[in-house]
Coordinates of C-alpha atoms in Angstrom, one line a residue:
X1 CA 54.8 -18.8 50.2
X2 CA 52.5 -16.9 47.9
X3 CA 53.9 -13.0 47.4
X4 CA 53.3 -10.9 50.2
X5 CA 50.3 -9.1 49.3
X6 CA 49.1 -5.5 50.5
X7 CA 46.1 -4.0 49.3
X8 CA 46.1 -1.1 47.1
X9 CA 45.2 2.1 48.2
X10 CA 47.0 4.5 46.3
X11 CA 48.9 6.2 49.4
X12 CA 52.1 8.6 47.8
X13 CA 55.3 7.9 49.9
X14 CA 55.0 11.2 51.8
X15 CA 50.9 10.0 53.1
X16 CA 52.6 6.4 53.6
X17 CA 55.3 8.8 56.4
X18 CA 51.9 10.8 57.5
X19 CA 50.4 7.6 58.2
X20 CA 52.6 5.5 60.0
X21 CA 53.3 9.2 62.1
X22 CA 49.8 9.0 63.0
X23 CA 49.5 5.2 63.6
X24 CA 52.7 5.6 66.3
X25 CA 50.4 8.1 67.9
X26 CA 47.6 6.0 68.6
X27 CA 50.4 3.6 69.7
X28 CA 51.9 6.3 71.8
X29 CA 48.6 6.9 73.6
X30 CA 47.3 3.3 74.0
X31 CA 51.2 2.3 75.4
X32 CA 51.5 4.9 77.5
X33 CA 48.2 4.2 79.0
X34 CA 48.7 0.4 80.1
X35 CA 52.6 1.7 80.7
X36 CA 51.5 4.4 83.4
X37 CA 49.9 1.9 85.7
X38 CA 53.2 0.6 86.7
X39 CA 55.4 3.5 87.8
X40 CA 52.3 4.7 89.8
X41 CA 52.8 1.7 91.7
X42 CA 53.5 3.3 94.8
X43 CA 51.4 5.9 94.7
X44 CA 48.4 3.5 93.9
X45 CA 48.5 1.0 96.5
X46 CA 49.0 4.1 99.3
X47 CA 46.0 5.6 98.1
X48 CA 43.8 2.7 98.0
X49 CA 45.8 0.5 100.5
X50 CA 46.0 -2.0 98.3
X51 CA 48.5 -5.1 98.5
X52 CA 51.4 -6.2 95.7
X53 CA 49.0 -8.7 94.4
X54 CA 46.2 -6.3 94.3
X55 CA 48.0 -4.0 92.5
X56 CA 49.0 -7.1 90.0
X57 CA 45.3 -7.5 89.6
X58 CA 44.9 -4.2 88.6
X59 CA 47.2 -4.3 85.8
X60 CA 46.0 -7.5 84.8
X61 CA 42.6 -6.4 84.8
X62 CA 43.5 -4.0 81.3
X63 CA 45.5 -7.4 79.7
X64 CA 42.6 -9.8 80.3
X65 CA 40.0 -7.3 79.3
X66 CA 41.9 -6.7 76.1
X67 CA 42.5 -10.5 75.4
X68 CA 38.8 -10.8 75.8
X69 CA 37.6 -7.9 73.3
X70 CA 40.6 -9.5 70.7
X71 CA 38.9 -12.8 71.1
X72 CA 35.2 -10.7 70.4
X73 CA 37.3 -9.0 67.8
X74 CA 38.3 -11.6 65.6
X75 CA 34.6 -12.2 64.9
X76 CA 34.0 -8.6 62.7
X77 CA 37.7 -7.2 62.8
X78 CA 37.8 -8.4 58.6
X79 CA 34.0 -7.5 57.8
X80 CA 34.4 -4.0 58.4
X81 CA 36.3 -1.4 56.6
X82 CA 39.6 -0.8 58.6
X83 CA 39.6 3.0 58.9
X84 CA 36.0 3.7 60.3
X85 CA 36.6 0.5 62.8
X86 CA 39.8 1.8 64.2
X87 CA 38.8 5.7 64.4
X88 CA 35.5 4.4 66.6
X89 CA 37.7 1.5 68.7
X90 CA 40.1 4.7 70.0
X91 CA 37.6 7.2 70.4
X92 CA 35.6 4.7 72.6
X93 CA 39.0 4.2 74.2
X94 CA 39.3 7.7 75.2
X95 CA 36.4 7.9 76.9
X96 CA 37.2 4.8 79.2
X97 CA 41.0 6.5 79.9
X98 CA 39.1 9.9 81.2
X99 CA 36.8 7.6 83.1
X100 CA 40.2 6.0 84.9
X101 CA 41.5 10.2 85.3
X102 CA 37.9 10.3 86.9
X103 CA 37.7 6.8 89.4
X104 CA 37.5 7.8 92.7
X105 CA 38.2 4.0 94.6
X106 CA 39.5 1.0 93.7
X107 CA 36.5 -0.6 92.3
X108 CA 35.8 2.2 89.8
X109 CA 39.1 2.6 88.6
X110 CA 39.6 -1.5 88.4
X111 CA 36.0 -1.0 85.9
X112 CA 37.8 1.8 83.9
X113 CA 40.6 0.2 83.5
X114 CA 38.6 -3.1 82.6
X115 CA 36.8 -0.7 79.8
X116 CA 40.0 0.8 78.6
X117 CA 41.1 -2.9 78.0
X118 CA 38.1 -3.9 76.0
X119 CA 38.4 -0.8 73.8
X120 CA 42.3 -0.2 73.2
X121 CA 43.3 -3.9 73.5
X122 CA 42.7 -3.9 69.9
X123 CA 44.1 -1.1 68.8
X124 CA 47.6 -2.9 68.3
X125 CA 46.2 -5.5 66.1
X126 CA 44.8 -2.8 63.9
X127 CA 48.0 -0.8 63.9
X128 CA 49.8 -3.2 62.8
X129 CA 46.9 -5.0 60.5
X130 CA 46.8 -1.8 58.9
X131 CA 50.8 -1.5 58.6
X132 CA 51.1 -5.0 56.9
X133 CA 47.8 -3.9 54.3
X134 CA 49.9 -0.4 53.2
X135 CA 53.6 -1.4 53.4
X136 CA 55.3 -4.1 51.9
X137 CA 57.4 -6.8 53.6
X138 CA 60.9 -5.6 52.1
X139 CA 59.8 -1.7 54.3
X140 CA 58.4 -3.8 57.0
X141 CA 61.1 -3.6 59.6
X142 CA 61.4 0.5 59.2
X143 CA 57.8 0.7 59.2
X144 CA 57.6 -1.3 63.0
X145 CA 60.6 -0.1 64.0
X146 CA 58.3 3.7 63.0
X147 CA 55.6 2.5 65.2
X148 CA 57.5 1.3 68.0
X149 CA 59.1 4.7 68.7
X150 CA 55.7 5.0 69.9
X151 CA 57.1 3.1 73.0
X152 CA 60.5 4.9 73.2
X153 CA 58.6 8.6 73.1
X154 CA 55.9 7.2 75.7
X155 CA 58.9 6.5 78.2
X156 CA 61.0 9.5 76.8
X157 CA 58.5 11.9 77.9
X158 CA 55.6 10.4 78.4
X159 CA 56.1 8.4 81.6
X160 CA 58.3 10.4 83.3
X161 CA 56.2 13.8 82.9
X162 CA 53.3 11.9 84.3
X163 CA 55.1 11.1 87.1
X164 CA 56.2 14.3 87.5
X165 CA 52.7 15.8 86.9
X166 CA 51.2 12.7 89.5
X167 CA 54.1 13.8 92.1
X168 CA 52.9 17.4 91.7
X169 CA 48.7 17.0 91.8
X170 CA 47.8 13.1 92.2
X171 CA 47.6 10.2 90.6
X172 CA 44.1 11.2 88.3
X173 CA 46.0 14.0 85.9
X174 CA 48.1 11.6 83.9
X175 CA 44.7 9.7 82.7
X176 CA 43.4 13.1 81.7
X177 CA 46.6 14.1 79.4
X178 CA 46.0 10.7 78.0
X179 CA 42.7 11.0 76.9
X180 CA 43.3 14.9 75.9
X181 CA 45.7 13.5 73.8
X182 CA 43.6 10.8 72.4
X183 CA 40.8 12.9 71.1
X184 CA 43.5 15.1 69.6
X185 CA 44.9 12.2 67.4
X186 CA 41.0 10.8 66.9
X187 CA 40.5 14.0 64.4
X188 CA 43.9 13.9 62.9
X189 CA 43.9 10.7 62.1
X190 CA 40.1 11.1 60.5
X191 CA 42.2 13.1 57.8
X192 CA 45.4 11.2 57.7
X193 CA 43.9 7.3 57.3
X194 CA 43.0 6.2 54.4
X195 CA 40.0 3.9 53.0
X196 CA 41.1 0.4 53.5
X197 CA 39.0 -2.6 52.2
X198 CA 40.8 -4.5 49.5
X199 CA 40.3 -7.2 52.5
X200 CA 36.8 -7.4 52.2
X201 CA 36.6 -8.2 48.7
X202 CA 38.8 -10.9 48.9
X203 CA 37.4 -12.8 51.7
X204 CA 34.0 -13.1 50.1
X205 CA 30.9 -14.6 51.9
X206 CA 32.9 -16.1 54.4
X207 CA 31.4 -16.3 57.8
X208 CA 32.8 -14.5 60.9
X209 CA 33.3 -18.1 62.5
X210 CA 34.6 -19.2 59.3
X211 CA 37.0 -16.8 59.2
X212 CA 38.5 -17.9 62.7
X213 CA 38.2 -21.4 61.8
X214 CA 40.3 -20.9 58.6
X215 CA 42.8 -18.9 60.6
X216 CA 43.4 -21.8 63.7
X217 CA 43.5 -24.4 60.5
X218 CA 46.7 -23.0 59.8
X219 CA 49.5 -24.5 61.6
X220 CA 51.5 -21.5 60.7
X221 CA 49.4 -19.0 62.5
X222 CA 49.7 -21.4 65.5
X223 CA 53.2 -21.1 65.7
X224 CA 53.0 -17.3 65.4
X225 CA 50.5 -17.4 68.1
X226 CA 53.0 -19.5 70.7
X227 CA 55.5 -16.9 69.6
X228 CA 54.1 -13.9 70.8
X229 CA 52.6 -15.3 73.6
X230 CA 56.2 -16.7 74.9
X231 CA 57.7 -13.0 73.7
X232 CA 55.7 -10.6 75.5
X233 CA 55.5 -13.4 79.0
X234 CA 59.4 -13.2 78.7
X235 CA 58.8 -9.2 79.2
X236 CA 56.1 -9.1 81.2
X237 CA 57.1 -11.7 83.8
X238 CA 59.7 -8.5 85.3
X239 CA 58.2 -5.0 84.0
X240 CA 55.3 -4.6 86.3
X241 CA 57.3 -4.4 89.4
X242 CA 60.3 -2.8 88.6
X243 CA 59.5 0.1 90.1
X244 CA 58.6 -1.5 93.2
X245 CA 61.5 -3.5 93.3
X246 CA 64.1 -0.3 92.5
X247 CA 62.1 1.6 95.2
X248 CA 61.9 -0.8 97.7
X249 CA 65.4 -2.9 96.9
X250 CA 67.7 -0.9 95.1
X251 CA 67.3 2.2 97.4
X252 CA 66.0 4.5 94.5
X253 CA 63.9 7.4 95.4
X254 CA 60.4 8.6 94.1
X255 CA 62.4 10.9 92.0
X256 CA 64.7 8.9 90.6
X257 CA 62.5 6.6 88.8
X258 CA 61.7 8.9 86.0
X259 CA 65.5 8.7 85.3
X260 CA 65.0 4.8 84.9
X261 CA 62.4 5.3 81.8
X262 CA 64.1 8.4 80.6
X263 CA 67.3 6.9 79.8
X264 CA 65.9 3.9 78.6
X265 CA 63.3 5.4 76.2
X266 CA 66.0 7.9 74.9
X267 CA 68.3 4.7 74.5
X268 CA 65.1 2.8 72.3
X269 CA 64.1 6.1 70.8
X270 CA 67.2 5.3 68.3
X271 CA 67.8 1.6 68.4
X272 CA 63.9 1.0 67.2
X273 CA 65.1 2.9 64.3
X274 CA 68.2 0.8 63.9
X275 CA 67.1 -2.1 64.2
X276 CA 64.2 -1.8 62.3
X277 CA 66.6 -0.9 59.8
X278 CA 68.9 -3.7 60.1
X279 CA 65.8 -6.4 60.2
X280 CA 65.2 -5.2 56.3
X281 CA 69.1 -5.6 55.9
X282 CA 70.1 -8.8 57.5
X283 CA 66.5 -10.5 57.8
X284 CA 63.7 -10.7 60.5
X285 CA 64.7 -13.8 61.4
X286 CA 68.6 -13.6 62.3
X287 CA 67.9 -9.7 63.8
X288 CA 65.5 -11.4 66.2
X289 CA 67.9 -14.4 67.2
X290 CA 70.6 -11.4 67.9
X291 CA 68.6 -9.2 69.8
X292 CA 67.0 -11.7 71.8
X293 CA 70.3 -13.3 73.0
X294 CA 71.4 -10.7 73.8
X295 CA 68.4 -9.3 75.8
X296 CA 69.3 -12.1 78.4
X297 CA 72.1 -10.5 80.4
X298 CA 69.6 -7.5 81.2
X299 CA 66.8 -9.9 81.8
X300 CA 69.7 -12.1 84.4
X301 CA 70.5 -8.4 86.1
X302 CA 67.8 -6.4 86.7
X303 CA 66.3 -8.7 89.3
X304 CA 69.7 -8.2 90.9
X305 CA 70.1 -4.5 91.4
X306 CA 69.9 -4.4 95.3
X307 CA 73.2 -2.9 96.3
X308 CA 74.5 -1.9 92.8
X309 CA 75.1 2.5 92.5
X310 CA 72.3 4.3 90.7
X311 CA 74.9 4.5 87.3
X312 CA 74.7 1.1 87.7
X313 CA 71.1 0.5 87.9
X314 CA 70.5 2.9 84.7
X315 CA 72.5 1.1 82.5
X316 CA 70.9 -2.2 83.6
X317 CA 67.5 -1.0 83.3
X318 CA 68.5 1.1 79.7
X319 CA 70.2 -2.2 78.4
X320 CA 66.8 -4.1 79.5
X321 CA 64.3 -1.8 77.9
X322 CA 66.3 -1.4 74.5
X323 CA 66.9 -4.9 73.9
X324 CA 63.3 -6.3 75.5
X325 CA 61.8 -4.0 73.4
X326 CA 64.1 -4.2 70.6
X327 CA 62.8 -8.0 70.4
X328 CA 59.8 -7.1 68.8
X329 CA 60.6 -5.1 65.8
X330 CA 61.7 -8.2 63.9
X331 CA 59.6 -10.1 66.0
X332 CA 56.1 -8.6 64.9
X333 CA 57.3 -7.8 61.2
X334 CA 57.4 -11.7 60.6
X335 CA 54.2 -12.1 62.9
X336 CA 52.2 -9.5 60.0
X337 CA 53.6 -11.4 57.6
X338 CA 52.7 -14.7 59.0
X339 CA 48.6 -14.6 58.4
X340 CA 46.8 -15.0 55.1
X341 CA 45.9 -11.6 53.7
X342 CA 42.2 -12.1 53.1
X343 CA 42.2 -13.1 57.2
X344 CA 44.7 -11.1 58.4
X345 CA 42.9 -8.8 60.8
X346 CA 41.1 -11.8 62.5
X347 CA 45.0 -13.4 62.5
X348 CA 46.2 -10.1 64.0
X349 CA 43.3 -9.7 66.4
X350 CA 43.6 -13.3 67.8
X351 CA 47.8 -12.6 68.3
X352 CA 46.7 -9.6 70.0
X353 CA 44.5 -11.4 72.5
X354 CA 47.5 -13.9 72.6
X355 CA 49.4 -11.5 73.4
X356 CA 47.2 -9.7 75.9
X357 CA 46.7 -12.8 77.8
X358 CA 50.5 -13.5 78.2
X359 CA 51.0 -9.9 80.0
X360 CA 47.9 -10.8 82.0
X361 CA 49.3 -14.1 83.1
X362 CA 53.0 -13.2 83.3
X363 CA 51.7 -9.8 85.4
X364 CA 49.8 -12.0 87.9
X365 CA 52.5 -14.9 88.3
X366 CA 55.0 -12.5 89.1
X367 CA 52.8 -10.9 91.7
X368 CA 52.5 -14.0 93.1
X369 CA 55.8 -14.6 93.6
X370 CA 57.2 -12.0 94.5
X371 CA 56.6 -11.1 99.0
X372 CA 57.7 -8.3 100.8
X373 CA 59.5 -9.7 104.5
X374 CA 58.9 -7.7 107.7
X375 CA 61.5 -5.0 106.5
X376 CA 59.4 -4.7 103.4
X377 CA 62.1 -5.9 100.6
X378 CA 61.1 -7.4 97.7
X379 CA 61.7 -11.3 97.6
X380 CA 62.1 -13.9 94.9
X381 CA 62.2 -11.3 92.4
X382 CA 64.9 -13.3 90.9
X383 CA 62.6 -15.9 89.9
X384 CA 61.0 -13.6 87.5
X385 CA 64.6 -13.3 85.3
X386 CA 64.6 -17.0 85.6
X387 CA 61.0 -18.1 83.9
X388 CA 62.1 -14.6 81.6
X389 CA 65.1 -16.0 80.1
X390 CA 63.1 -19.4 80.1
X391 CA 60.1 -17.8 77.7
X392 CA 62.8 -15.4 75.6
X393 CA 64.7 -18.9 75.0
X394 CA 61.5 -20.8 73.6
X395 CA 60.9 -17.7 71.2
X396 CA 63.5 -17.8 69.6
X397 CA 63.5 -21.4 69.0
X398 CA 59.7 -21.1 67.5
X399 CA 60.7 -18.1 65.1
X400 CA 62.7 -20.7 63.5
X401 CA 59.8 -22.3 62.3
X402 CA 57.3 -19.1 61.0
X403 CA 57.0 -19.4 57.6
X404 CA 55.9 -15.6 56.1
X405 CA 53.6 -14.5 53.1
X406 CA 56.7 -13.1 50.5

């Protein structure tokens, strides 16, 4: 295709560093915030005796929400200059996390949550719309693998020290460090981001319908689109219950859970680096098909900890999060690279909300199929792994076919 263009905004390399810094912090924030729903788990269906399911529905609630405001998104996203858009999105997205910090019942903190979806389900897109404007394709995969250490760091430190903040005060302070954190990174990043608009000279008069129309016209983006979605289900079909499950199953305590994201977001903290690396190296698309295959056997085996010693059960669950994880990189460098420049915020937008629905659906299937029996085990967990190795299978037969902008 036509040479992969980003717009010119005069950025030296040392302000390209700043801004990707700041751009995995935002990351960080808005991660860690859909992330730290899941670990608390336990704590949230005592509090508000809540069911499995219901608990499902409350972290589908964010995913659905977020698909929803991409969908909205996609109709202004490229009419607006990037910086200002993004700086307001995650402010506003702040304010609906310290409204979560400050639910009191189920039904408030399900409308919080809803509100934190809408605002920071499109911060993503805009990361990574903003990534693919600055940095060309050859930097790409350092530049992703950059911003997701935003994962690794929010399950280095950041889910296991709300836990351990939760375990020691309740479940409300790990919203409020969050948001603290947030409005922190809201005036950092009014200094750090630059002006970035080269987008909306080039797409002219062009109508916000236009612009979606011209971006589903393109058979390329569709493929993108099935990608992601069948990426992030493969994920997302097991992480919302692992916690449950290793609690309930596995025989893990309360306290031993933090260990689980610790060692894993350690573990990703330098293979995102590596293989962001070693996508620019080899190529996207042959990283991906690596990574992916080889993100089966943690996918097979997690589902099947019951029984196995806690050593075990932490190299499972570090093998699972460093290659699950590790999928994207490559993944979501040929994804930016996949949309037209001139649309590629709606593009980005509308694979966000893509991508947001399949964590939504893949949450609440799982929930679904999972049951506790009268001893209160987990079953048919295993069924998860299977549709998982199902959806990471038909990924990696679609990359084949993305074509990118180069």
């Amino acid at each position: 295709m036509d040479a992969d263009k980003t717009w010119d905004v005069n950025i030296s390399t040392s302000r390209e560093w700043a801004l990707l810094l700041i751009l995995a912090g935002i990351q960080f924030t808005h991660i860690l915030d859909f992330m730290i729903m899941m670990p608390l788990g336990p704590q949230l269906t005592q509090a508000f005796s809540i069911s499995d399911a219901k608990f499902g529905l409350l972290v589908s609630a964010y995913t659905f929400a977020a698909g929803a405001s991409g969908l909205l998104a996609s109709l202004y996203i490229d009419r607006f200059e990037r910086r200002r858009l993004l700086l307001v999105l995650y402010f506003l997205f702040a304010v609906a996390t310290l409204a979560c910090g400050l639910a009191p019942t189920y039904e408030t903190l399900m409308g919080a949550r809803v509100a934190a979806g809408l605002f920071g389900g499109i911060l993503s897109a805009m990361i990574q719309t903003i990534v693919a404007d600055v940095v060309p394709f050859a930097r790409r995969g350092k530049a992703m693998g950059v911003i997701m250490t935003s994962f690794s760091v929010s399950t280095v430190m950041g889910v296991p020290l709300g836990l351990f903040v939760a375990a020691h005060s309740s479940w409300h302070t790990p919203f409020f460090g969050i948001a603290g954190i947030s409005f922190v990174l809201v005036v950092a990043a009014i200094y750090v981001i630059p002006t970035l608009q080269g987008h909306l000279h080039a797409r002219g008069e062009t109508g916000p319908l236009q612009g979606i129309a011209q971006v589903l016209r393109d058979p390329n983006h569709l493929i993108a689109f099935c990608f992601s979605f069948c990426m992030i289900f493969a994920g997302f079909s097991i992480i919302p219950y692992i916690t449950i499950y290793m609690q309930a199953n596995a025989g893990l305590s309360p306290s031993d859970i933090p260990l689980i994201y610790l060692a894993g977001g350690a573990a990703t903290l330098f293979s995102a680096q590596i293989i962001g690396k070693l996508s620019d190296k080899i190529g996207k698309l042959k990283m991906l098909q690596i990574i992916a295959t080889i993100a089966i056997i943690p996918m097979a085996l997690i589902t099947q900890t019951e029984g196995m010693s806690k050593i075990a059960i932490l190299i499972i669950t570090t093998c699972f999060f460093v290659f699950v994880s590790g999928r994207m990189i490559p993944g979501m460098a040929m994804v930016s690279a996949a949309g037209n420049p001139k649309n590629r915020g709606t593009f980005m937008t509308l694979n966000s909300s893509m991508q947001s629905a399949a964590m939504g659906l893949a949450a609440l299937v799982g929930g679904h199929l999972i049951e506790r029996n009268v001893e209160g085990l987990i079953e048919n967990y295993w069924l998860c792994s299977v549709i998982a190795i199902v959806f990471n299978v038909i990924a990696m037969l679609i990359a084949r076919q993305i074509k990118v902008y180069r």
